[in-house]
Structure formats: C-alpha cells, structure tokens
CSV table of C-alpha atoms in Angstrom, one decimal:
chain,number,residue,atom,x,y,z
V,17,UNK,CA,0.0,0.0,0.0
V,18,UNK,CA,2.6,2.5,1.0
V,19,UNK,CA,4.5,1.6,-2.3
V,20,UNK,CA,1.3,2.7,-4.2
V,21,UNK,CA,1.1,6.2,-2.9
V,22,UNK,CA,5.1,6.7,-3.4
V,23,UNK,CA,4.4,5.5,-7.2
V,24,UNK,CA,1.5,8.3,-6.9
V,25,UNK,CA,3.5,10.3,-5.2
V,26,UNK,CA,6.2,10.3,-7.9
V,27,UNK,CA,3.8,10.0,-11.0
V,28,UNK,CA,1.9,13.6,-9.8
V,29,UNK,CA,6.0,14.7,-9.3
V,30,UNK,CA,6.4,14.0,-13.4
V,31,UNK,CA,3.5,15.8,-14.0
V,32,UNK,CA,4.3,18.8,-12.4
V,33,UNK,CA,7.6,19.1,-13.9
V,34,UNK,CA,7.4,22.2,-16.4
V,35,UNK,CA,4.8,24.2,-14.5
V,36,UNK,CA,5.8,27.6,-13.5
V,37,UNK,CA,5.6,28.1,-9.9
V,38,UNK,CA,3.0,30.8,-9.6
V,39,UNK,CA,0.3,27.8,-10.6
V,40,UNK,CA,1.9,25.5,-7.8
V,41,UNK,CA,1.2,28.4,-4.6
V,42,UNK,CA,0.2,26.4,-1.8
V,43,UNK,CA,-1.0,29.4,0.1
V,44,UNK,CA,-4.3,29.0,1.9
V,45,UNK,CA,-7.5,28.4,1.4
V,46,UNK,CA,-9.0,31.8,0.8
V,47,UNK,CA,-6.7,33.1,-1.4
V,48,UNK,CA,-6.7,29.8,-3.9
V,49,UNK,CA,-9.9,31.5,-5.7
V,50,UNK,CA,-7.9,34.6,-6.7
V,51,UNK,CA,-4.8,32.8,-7.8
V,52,UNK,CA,-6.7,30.9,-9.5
V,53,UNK,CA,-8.6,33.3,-10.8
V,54,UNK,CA,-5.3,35.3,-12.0
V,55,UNK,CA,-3.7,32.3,-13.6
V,56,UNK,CA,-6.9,31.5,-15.8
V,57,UNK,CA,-7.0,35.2,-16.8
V,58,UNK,CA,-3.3,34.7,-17.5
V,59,UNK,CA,-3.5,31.5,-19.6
V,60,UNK,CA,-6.5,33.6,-21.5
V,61,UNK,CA,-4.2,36.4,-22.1
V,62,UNK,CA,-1.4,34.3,-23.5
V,63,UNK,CA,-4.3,32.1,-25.1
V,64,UNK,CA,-5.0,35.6,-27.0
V,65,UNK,CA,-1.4,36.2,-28.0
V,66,UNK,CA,-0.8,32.7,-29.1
V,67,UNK,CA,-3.6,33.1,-31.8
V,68,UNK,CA,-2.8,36.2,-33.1
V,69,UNK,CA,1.1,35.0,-33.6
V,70,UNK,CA,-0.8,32.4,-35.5
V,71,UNK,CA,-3.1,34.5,-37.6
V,72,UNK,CA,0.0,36.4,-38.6
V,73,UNK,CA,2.3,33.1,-39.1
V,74,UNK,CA,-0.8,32.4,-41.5
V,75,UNK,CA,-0.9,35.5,-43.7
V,76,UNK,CA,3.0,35.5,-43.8
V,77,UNK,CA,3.0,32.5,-45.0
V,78,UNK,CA,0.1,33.7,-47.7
V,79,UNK,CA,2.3,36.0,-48.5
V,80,UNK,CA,5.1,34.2,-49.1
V,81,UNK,CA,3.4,32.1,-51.5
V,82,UNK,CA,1.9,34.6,-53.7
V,83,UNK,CA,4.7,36.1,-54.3
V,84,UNK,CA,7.0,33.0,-55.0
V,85,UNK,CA,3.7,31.9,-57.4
V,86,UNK,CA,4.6,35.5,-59.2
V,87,UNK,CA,8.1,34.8,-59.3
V,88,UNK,CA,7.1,31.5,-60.9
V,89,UNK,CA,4.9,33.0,-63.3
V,90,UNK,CA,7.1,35.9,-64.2
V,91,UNK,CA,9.5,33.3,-64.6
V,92,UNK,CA,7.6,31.2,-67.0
V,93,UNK,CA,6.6,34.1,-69.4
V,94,UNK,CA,9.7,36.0,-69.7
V,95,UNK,CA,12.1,33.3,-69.6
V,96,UNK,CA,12.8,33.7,-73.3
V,97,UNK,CA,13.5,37.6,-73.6
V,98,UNK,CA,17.1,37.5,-74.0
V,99,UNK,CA,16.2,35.1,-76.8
V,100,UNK,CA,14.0,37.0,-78.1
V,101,UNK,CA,16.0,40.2,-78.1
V,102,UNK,CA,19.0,38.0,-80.0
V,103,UNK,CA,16.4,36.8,-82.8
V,104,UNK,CA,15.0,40.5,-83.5
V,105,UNK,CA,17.7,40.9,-85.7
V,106,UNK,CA,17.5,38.0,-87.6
V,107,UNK,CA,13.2,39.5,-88.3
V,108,UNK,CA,15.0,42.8,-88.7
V,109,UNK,CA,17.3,41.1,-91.7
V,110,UNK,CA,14.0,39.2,-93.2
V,111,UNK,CA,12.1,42.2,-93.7
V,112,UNK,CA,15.1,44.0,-95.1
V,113,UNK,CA,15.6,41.2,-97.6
V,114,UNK,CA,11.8,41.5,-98.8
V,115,UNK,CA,12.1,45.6,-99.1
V,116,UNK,CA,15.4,45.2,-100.7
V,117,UNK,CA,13.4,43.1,-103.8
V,118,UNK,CA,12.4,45.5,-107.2
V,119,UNK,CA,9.2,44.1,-107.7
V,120,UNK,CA,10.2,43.0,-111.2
V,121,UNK,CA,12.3,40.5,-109.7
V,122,UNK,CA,9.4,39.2,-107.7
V,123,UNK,CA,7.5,38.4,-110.7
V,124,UNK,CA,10.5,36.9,-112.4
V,125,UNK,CA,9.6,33.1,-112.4
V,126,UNK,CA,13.7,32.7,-111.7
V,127,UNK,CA,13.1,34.6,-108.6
V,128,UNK,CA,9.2,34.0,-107.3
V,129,UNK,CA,10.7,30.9,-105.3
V,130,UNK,CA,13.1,32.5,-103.4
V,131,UNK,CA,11.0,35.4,-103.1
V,132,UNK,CA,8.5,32.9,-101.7
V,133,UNK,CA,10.5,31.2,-99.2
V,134,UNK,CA,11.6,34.7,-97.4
V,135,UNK,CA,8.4,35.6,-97.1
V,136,UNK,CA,7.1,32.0,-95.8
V,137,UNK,CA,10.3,32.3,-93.6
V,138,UNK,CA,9.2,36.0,-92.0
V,139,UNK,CA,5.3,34.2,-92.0
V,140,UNK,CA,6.4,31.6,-89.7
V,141,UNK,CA,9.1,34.1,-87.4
V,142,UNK,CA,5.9,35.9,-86.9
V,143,UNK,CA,3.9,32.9,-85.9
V,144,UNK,CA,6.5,31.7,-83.8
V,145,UNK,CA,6.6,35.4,-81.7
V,146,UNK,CA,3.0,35.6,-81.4
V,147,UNK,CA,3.1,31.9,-79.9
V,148,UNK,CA,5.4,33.4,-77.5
V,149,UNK,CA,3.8,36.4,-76.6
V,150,UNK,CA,6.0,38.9,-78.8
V,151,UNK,CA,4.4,41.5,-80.5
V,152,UNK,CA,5.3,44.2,-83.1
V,153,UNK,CA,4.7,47.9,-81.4
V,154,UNK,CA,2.2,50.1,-83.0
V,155,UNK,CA,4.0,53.2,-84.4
V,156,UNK,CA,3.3,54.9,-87.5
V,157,UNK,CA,0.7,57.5,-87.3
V,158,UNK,CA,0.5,57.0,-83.4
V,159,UNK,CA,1.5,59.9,-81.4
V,160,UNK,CA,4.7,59.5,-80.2
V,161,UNK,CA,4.6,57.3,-76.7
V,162,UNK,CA,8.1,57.7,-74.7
V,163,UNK,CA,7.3,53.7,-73.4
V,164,UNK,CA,7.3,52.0,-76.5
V,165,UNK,CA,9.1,54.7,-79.3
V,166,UNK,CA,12.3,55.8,-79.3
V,167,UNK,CA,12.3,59.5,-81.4
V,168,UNK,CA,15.1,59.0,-83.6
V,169,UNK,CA,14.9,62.4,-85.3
V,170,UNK,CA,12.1,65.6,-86.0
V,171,UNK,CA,10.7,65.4,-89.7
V,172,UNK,CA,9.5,68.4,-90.7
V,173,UNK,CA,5.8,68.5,-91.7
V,174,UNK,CA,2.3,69.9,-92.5
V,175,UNK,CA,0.9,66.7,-93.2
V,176,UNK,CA,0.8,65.3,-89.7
V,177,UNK,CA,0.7,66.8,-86.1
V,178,UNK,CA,3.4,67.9,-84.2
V,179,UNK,CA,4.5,64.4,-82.2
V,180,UNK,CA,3.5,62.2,-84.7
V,181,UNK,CA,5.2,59.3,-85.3
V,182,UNK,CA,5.5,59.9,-89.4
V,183,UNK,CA,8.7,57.4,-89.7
V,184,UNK,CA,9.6,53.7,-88.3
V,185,UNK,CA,13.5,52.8,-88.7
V,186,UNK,CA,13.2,49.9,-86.9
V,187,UNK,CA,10.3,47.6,-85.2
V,188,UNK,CA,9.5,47.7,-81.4
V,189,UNK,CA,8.6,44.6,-79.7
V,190,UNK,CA,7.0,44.2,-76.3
V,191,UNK,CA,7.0,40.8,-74.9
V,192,UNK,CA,3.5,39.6,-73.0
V,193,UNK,CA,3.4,43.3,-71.3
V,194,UNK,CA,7.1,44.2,-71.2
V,195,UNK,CA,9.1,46.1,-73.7
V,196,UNK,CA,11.4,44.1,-75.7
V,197,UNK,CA,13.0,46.9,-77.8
V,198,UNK,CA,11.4,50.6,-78.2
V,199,UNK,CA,10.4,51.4,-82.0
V,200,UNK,CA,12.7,53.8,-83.2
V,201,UNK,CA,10.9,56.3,-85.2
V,202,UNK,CA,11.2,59.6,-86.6
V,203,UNK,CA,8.3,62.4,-85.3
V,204,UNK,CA,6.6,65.4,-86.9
V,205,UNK,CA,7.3,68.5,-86.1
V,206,UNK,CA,6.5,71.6,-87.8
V,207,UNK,CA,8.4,72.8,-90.7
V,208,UNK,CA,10.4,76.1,-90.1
C-alpha cells in the first residue's frame, strides 16, 4: 500500500515538472480563488497572443506564397526575352531582304521561289513570336509614346501633327506586357 502512494507520489512529481511556480502556490485556502482566478486570466491572455502569432504566421506564410507563385509565373513568361532580343535581328534582316526586292524580280519566275521562301520564312518568325507572346509595337501615325518609341529624329511637316510618329527605322517589340526593344521612329514636327 505504501509503495502505491510513493508511485502516486512520484507519478503527480512527473507531472508537475514544467509548470511555472505561480500555478503550484500552496498558500491558503482563501486566497486559492484569486490565484486561480489570476492564472486563468493569464493563460487567456497568453491564449489571445498565441492566436494572433498564429493569424499572422498564417498570412506570412500567404504571402510568401503569392509572391514565390509570381516569381514562378514571371518566370515562365519572360524566360525567353534574351532570346528573343537575339532573334529580333534575324526578323530585322528578313524584312530588309523583302524591301530590298524591285518588284520586277518578284514576278520573275527565276526569282518568285526565293521570293516565296523569305516571305514563308518572316510568316512563320511571326507565328512563332505571337506563340510566345511577342508582338510588333504600334507606331506609325501614333503619337509618339516615350514607353514604346524611341524619337530617332524631327521630320519636318504639315501633313501630320506635331509628335506624330510619321517614320519607323526599326520595329518595337513588347513581350506579353514588357518592352522588348522601343520602336525607333522619326516624329513630326513643324516645318520652319
């Protein structure tokens, strides 16, 4: 029997291991109620502050994700821009090729297959871009727009307002919403 209540004795020991010694008072009677009292409102208060580190622990962590999930994305869609900025030249050169034909030569039956394949060629670059989410930049006619156009020079004019874009030198691209390369175009202004 007395073996039991050691082994009780020892288990309630264990348990009480941990527990800060404001909740283990052994002061009397009367004054149990308001320590007790206290350490509830205590253990509410820290009950409070335990769930609001957890609310924000929560919305961190929200956070967090969103913007890795961004990065992702961001990732994903504009992966290829250096890419694309190195074959911009090569469309550059293809259009240059088709401009540079007399349009004799293009109805020359010597020259109306290579004339076809450059054009085929320039179809499917364009195909390819748009699969990609490259686009040319609306220019000509536009007023000048200092996010996509690059003013190159002033052309005198009456035929267009002043800040019109009246002359493209080379294509601007913008990849999904990005700029890829300005357009670089020559602007009205008006003649002296």
């Amino acid at each position: 029997m007395i073996d039991n209540d050691k082994d009780r004795d020892e288990a309630v020991e264990k348990e009480l291991e941990g527990v800060p010694e404001e909740f283990l008072d052994d002061s009397e009677e009367g004054d149990e109620g308001g320590s007790l009292e206290e350490a509830l409102e205590a253990l509410r208060g820290d009950l409070e502050a335990a769930k609001q580190e957890v609310l924000y622990a929560k919305a961190d962590a929200q956070n967090q994700r969103r913007r890795l999930e961004k990065e992702a994305q961001d990732a994903r869609n504009y992966a290829a821009t250096g890419f694309a900025r190195d074959v911009l030249s090569v469309a550059d050169n293809l259009a240059r090729a088709i401009d540079a034909i007399p349009e004799d030569l293009r109805e020359d039956s010597k020259f109306k297959g290579l004339v076809a394949g450059i054009q085929a060629t320039q179809r499917e670059l364009d195909k390819v871009f748009t699969q990609h989410g490259i686009s040319r930049i609306a220019a000509m006619g536009l007023p000048l727009d200092p996010n996509q156009h690059q003013a190159m020079m002033e052309v005198p004019t009456d035929d267009a307002e002043p800040g019109t874009v009246v002359q493209e030198m080379q294509s601007g691209y913008m990849i999904k919403d990005r700029l890829l390369r300005p357009a670089m175009v020559g602007v009205a202004k008006k003649p002296d």
